[in-house]
XYZ file of C-alpha atoms in Angstrom:
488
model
C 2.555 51.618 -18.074
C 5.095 50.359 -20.486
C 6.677 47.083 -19.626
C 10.367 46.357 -20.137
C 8.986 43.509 -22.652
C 7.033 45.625 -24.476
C 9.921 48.267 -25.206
C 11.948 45.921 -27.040
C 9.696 44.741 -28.941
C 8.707 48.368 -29.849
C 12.663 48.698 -30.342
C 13.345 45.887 -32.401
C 14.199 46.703 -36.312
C 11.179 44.328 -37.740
C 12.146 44.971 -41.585
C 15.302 42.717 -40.684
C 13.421 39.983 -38.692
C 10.999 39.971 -41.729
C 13.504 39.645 -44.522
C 14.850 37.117 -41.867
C 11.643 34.959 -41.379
C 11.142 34.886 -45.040
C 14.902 33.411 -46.405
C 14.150 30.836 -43.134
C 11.053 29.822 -45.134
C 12.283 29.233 -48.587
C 15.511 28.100 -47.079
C 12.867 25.157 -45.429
C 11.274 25.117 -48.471
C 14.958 24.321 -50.495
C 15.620 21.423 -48.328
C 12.478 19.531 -48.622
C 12.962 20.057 -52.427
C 16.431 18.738 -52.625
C 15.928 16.283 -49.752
C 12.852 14.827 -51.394
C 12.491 11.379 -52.564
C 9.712 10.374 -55.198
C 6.082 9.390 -53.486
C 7.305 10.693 -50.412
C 5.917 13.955 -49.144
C 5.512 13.728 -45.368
C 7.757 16.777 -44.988
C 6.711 16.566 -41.306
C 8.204 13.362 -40.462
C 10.836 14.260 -38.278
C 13.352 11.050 -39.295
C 13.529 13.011 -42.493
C 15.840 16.089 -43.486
C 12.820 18.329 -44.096
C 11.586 17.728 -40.570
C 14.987 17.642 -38.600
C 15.753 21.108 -40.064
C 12.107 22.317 -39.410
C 13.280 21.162 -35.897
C 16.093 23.279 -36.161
C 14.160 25.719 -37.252
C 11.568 26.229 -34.318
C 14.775 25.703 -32.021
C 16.486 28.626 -33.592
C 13.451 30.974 -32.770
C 13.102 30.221 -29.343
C 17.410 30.999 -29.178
C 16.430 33.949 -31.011
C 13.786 35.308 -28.560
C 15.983 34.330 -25.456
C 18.930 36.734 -27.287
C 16.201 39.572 -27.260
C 15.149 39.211 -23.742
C 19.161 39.629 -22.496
C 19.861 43.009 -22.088
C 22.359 44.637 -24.338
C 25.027 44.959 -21.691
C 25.010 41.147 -21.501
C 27.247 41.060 -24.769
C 29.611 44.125 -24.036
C 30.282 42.465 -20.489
C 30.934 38.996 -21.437
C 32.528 39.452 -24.885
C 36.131 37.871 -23.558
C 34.599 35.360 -21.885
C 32.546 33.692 -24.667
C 35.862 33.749 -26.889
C 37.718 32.301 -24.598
C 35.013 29.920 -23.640
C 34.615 29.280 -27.737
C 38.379 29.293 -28.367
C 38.604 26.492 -25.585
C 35.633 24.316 -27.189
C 38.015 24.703 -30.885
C 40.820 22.987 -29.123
C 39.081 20.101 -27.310
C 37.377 19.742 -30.591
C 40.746 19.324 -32.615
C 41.269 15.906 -30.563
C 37.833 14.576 -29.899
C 35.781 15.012 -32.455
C 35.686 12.262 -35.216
C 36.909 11.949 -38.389
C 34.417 13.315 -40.839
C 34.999 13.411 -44.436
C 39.048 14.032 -43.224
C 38.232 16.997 -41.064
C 37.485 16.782 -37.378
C 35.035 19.831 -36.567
C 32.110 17.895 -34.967
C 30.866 17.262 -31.875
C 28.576 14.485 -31.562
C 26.212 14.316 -28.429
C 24.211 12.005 -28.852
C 22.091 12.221 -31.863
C 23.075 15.713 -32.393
C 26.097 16.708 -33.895
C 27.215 20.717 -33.755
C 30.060 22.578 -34.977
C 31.941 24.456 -33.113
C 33.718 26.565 -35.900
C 29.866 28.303 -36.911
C 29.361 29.829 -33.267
C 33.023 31.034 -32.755
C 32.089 33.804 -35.561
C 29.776 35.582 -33.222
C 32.517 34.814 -30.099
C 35.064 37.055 -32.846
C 33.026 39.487 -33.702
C 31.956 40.587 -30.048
C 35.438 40.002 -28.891
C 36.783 42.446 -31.971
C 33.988 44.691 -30.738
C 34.921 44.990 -27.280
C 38.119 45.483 -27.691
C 37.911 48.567 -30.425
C 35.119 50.181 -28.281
C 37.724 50.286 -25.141
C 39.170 53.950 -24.481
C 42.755 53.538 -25.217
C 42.158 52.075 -28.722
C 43.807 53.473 -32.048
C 44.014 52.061 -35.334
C 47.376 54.203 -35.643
C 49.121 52.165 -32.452
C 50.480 48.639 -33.942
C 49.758 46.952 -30.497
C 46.534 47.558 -30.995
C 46.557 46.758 -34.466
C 48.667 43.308 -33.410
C 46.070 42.170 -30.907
C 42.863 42.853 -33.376
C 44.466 40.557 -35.782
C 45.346 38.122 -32.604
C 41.582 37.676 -32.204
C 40.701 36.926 -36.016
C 43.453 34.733 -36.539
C 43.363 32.904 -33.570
C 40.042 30.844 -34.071
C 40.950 30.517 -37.746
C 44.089 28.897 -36.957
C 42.443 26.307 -34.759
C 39.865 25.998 -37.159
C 42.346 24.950 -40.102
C 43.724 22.174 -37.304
C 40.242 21.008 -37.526
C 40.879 20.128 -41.010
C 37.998 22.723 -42.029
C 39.968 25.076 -44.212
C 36.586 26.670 -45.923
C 35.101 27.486 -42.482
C 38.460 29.319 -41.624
C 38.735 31.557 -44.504
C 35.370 33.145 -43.175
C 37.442 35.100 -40.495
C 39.221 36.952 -43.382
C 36.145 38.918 -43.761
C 36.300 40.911 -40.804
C 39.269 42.774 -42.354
C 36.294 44.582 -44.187
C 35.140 45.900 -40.725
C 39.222 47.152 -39.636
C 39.037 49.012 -43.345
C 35.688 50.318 -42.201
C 37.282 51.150 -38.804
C 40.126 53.526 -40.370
C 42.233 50.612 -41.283
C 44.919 52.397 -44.385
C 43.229 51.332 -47.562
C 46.663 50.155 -48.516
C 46.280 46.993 -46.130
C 42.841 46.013 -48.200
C 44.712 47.027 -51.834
C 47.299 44.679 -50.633
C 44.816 42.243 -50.179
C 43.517 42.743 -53.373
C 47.302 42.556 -55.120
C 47.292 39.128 -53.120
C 44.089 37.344 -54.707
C 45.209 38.949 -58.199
C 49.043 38.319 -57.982
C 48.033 34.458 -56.704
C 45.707 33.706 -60.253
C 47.577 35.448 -62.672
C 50.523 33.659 -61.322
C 49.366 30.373 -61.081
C 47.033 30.470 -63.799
C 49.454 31.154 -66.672
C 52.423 30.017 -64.998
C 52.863 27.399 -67.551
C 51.724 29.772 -70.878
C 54.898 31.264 -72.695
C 55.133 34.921 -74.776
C 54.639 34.090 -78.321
C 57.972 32.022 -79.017
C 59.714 33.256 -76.153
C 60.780 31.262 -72.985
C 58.973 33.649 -71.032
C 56.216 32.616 -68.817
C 52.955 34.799 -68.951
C 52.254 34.629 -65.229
C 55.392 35.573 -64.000
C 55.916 37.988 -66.409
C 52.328 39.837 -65.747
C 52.865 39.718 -61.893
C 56.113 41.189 -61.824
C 54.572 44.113 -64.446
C 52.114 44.783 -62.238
C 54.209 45.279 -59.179
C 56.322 47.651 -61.257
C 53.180 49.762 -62.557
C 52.061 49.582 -58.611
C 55.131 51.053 -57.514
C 54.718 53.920 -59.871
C 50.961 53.875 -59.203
C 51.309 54.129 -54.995
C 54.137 57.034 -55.681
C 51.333 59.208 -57.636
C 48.290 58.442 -54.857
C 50.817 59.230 -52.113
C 53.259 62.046 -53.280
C 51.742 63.315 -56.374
C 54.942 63.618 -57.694
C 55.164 62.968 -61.382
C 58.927 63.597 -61.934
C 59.488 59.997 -60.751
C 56.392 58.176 -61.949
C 57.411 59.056 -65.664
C 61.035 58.184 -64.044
C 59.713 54.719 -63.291
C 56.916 54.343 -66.318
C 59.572 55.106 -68.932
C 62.475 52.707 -67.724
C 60.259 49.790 -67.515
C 58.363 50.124 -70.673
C 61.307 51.233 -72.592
C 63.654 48.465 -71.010
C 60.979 46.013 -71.542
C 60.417 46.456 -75.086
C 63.972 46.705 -76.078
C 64.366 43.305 -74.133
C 61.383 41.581 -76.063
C 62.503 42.253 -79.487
C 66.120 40.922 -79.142
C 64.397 37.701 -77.494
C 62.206 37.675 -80.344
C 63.991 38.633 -83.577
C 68.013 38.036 -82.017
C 68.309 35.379 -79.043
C 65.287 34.122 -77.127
C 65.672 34.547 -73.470
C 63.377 34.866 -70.388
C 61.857 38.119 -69.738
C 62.123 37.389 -66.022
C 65.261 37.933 -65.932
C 65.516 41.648 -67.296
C 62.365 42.518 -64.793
C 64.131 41.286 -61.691
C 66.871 43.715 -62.678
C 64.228 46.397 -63.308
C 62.415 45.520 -60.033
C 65.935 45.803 -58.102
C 66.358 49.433 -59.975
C 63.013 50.892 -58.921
C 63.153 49.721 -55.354
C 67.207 51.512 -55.104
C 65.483 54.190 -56.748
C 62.830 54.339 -54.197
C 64.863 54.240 -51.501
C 67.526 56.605 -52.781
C 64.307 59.448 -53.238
C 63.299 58.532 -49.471
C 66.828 59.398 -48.194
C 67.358 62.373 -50.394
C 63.902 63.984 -49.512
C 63.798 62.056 -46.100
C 60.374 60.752 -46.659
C 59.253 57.175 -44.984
C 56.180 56.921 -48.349
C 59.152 56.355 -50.982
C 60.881 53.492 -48.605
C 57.588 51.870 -48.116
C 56.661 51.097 -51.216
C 60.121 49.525 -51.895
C 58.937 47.660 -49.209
C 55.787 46.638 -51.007
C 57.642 45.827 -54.288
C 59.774 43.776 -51.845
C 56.883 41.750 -50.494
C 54.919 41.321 -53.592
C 57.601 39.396 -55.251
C 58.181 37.475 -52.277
C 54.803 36.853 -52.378
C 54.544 35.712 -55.589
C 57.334 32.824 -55.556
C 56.182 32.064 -51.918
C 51.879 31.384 -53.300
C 53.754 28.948 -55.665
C 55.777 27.019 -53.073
C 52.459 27.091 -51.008
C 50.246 25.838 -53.986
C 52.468 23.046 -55.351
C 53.803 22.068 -52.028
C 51.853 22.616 -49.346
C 48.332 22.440 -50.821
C 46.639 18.575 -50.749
C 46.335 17.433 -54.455
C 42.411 17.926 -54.425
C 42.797 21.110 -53.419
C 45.044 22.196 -56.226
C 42.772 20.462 -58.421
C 39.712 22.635 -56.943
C 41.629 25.784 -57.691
C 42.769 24.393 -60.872
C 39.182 23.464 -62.234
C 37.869 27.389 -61.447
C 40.769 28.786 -63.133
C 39.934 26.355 -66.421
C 43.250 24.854 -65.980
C 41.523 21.474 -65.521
C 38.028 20.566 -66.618
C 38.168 17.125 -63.968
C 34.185 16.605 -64.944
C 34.359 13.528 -62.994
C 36.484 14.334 -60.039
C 36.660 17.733 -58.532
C 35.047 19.345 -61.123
C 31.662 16.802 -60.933
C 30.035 18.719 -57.964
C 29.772 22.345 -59.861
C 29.260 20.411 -63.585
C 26.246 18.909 -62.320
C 25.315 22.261 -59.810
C 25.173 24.378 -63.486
C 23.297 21.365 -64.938
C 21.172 21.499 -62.810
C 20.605 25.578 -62.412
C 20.513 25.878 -66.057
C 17.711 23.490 -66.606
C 15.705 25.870 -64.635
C 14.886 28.504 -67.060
C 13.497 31.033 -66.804
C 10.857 30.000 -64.139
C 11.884 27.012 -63.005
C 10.288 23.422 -62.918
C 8.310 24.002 -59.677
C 8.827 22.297 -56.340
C 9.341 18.931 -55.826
C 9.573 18.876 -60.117
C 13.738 19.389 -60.097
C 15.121 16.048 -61.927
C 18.791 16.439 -61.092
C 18.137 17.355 -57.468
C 15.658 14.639 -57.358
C 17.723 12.080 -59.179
C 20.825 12.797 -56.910
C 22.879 14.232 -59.662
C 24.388 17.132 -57.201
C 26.512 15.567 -54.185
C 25.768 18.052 -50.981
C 22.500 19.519 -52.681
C 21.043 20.118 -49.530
C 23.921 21.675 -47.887
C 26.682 23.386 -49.284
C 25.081 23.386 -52.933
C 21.295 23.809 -52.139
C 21.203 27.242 -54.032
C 20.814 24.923 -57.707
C 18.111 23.763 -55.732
C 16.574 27.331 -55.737
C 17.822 27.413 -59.498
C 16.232 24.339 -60.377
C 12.947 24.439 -59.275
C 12.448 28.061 -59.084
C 14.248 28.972 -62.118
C 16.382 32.876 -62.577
C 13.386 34.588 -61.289
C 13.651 32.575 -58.104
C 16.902 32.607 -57.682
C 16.747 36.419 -58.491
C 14.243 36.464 -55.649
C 16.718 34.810 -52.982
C 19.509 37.227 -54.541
C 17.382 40.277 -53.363
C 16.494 39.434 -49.938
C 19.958 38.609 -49.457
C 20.710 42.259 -50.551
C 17.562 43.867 -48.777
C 18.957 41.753 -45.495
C 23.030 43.348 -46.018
C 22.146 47.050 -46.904
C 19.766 47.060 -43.990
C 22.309 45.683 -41.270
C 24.704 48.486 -42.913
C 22.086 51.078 -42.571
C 21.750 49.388 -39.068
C 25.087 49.455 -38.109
C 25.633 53.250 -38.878
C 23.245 54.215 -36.641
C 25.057 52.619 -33.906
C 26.341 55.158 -31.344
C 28.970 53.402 -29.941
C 31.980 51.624 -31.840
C 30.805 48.223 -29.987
C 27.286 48.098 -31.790
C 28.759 49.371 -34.856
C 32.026 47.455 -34.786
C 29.653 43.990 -34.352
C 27.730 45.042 -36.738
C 29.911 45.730 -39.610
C 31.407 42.551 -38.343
C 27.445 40.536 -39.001
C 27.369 42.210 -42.491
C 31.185 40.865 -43.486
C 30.046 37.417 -42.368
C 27.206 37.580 -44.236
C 28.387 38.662 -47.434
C 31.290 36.280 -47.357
C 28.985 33.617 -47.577
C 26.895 34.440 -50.047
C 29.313 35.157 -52.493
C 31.590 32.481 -52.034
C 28.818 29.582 -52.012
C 26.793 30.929 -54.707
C 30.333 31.568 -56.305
C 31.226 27.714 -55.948
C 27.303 26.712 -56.913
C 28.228 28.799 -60.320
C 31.646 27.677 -60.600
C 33.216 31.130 -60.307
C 34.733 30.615 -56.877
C 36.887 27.581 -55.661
C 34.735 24.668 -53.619
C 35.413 25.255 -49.991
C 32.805 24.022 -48.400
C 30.395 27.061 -46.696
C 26.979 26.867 -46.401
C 24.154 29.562 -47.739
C 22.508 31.510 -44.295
C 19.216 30.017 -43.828
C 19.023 27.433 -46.435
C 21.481 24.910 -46.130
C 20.580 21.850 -44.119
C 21.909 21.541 -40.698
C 21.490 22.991 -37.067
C 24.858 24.668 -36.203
C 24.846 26.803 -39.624
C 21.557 28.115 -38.453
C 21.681 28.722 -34.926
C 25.242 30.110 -35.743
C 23.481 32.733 -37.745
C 20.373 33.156 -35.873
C 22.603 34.064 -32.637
C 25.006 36.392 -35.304
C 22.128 38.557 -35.926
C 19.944 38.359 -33.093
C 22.575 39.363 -30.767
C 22.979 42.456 -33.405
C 19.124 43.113 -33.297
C 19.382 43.228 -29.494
C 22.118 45.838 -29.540
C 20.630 47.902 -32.050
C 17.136 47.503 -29.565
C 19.054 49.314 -26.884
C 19.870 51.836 -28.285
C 16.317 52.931 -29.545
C 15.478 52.096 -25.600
C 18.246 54.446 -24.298
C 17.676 57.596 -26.982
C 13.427 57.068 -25.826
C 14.579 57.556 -22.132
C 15.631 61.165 -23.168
């Protein structure tokens, strides 16, 4: 006879829980390394970082096996309730937790401090997944649409009250899983326009056209929204009468307008595309009336909104931004080198990655880990740990469980026969892959320093058990569903 106990254990996907169980051990491994002090190696001493995370650690598995033995329903049923019950724990948090390092995002109980903001990912992401598996759900109804982006901005909005902007900017990801949901691809190209639009702007905002008094930033932004406007017309009417229209105005305008600034009067380029910009979107809306078609008037729309959107991310960056943020930004855009202030934390991370080699020092052997060169080495910038002491083939290593661990929970989550499993699923993979490429961004100085950790290698319980529960909720779900297609 075949227990209940034995058939989800039989169920369970055991190529994740491997890849799982190994980036738990070299994450372990990373934080004695770049905890370690010299002639002191009693990495079971649990007063030391090594053995408070191996703590964490052993805690972690015994939350894991307690999410297995739930069943599946468990998380479908009580989805609202652990938001809510997560979204009320954000708000008590905002005026009771300390000041930290000028955010306020832990609670401290004791000799244990947790945050909050790491377990209300999982609250999202089953919340987001009960709510597109119920019956009357569309992605083409805007209430629906409304309340999905209720639940992801909700927590994030609390969480930035928290002072914990990097944490926050996590709960952009699951706009990967509404794309992946039928979400129009035009909401994630937005997107897209957004990041681009924000660090061409910004970057060259203060570089000029040749002897012109024409900023480069400006001028490329406002380009690009007038080559997207043609662009959108093409993938969405496949009409070529007015792209040419559109392509030959601006470019012809344009260079007519540079060479009397250059050889006759010099005078801002701007000025001639916010006229152009004003022509295509009349244009645009003059072809939607005359061939009474809602595409043409939209993407006036979008014109509209990506110049707004381009003065508005400059308002937002000078003025509403704290100075060390802007100088973050400004230090990954190479607008500001800052090797001793903002810039100090990724100098020394490269430093320290680049003295690796090829195959690393060895453990324990890392000198700028082990000399304290890297501020948060065993948190948010423990991967130049990895690249330290294990080098590029180590670090390769990590690299490729991290990718074995995402295309598996994919493969995992389209198997799913219900839009719940799959939904919370896509939702684990987004998380995931947010992470990793924003802190081994930062670590390499390619993304701005907001403060994430790495899953399963940064110090600390709530990061863990945040993920742990993330994906071991996921592996129970996915172990139903094996159970329920062996009843057959």
């Amino acid at each position: 006879m075949v227990t209940r106990r034995d058939s989800i254990w039989k169920s369970l996907d055991w190529v994740t829980i491997c890849v799982y169980l190994i980036l738990i051990a070299f994450g372990w491994f990373s934080v004695c390394g770049a905890s370690y002090d010299y002639g002191d190696r009693d990495f079971w001493d649990f007063s030391t970082r090594a053995g408070k995370q191996l703590v964490w650690i052993i805690c972690s598995f015994g939350l894991g096996f307690v999410l297995l033995m739930l069943e599946d329903s468990v998380y479908d049923m009580f989805a609202y309730l652990i938001y809510i019950a997560l979204a009320i724990l954000l708000v008590v948090t905002i005026f009771i937790a300390p000041d930290t390092k000028g955010s306020r995002s832990w609670l401290v109980m004791g000799p244990v401090s947790l945050q909050p903001a790491e377990f209300a990912k999982f609250a999202t992401a089953l919340a987001l997944a009960k709510y597109m598996n119920s019956y009357s759900f569309t992605m083409k109804n805007w209430k629906n649409i409304l309340m999905m982006v209720f639940l992801i901005l909700f927590p994030m909005i609390l969480i930035i009250l928290q002072r914990e902007t990097g944490s926050a900017l996590v709960y952009t990801a699951f706009f990967l899983v509404l794309y992946r949901e039928g979400m129009p691809g035009v909401v994630l190209f937005s997107g897209v326009c957004a990041v681009v639009y924000f660090v061409v702007g910004i970057r060259f905002d203060q570089v000029f056209i040749a002897d012109t008094p024409t900023p480069i930033g400006e001028f490329a932004v406002l380009s690009m929204v007038l080559l997207s406007a043609a662009g959108m017309v093409w993938v969405y009417k496949k009409k070529w009468e007015p792209v040419r229209n559109i392509l030959l105005v601006t470019i012809g305008v344009l260079l007519i307008a540079y060479f009397i600034s250059e050889y006759v009067t010099p005078f801002n380029l701007v000025w001639v595309q916010w006229g152009l910009c004003m022509l295509v979107v009349g244009y645009l809306i003059f072809l939607s009336l005359s061939e009474r078609h809602l595409s043409y008037f939209l993407i006036g729309m979008f014109a509209i909104g990506s110049i707004g959107f381009l003065y508005s991310s400059d308002y937002f960056f000078n003025k509403v931004l704290e100075p060390h943020q802007q100088i973050r930004i400004k230090v990954v855009l190479g607008m500001e080198e800052d090797l001793a202030g903002a810039g100090y934390n990724v100098n020394q991370s490269k430093i320290a990655i680049g003295s690796g080699g090829l195959t690393g020092k060895g453990f324990l052997n890392g000198t700028q880990t082990k000399l304290k060169y890297v501020p948060e080495q065993d948190t948010d910038f423990i991967f130049c740990t990895v690249g330290e002491e294990e080098g590029f083939i180590g670090s390769t290593a990590v690299l490729l469980l991290f990718l074995i661990l995402i295309l598996r929970l994919i493969a995992v989550a389209e198997r799913q026969p219900s839009t719940f499993g799959r939904v919370y699923g896509y939702s684990v993979v987004s998380i995931f892959l947010f992470h990793l490429f924003i802190n081994v961004g930062m670590v390499l100085g390619l993304t701005p320093v907001i403060g994430i950790p790495l899953p399963f290698f940064s110090y600390g319980g709530s990061s863990l058990w945040g993920f742990t529960i993330l994906l071991f909720i996921f592996l129970r779900i996915d172990a139903g569903r094996k159970k329920r297609l062996s009843a057959f």
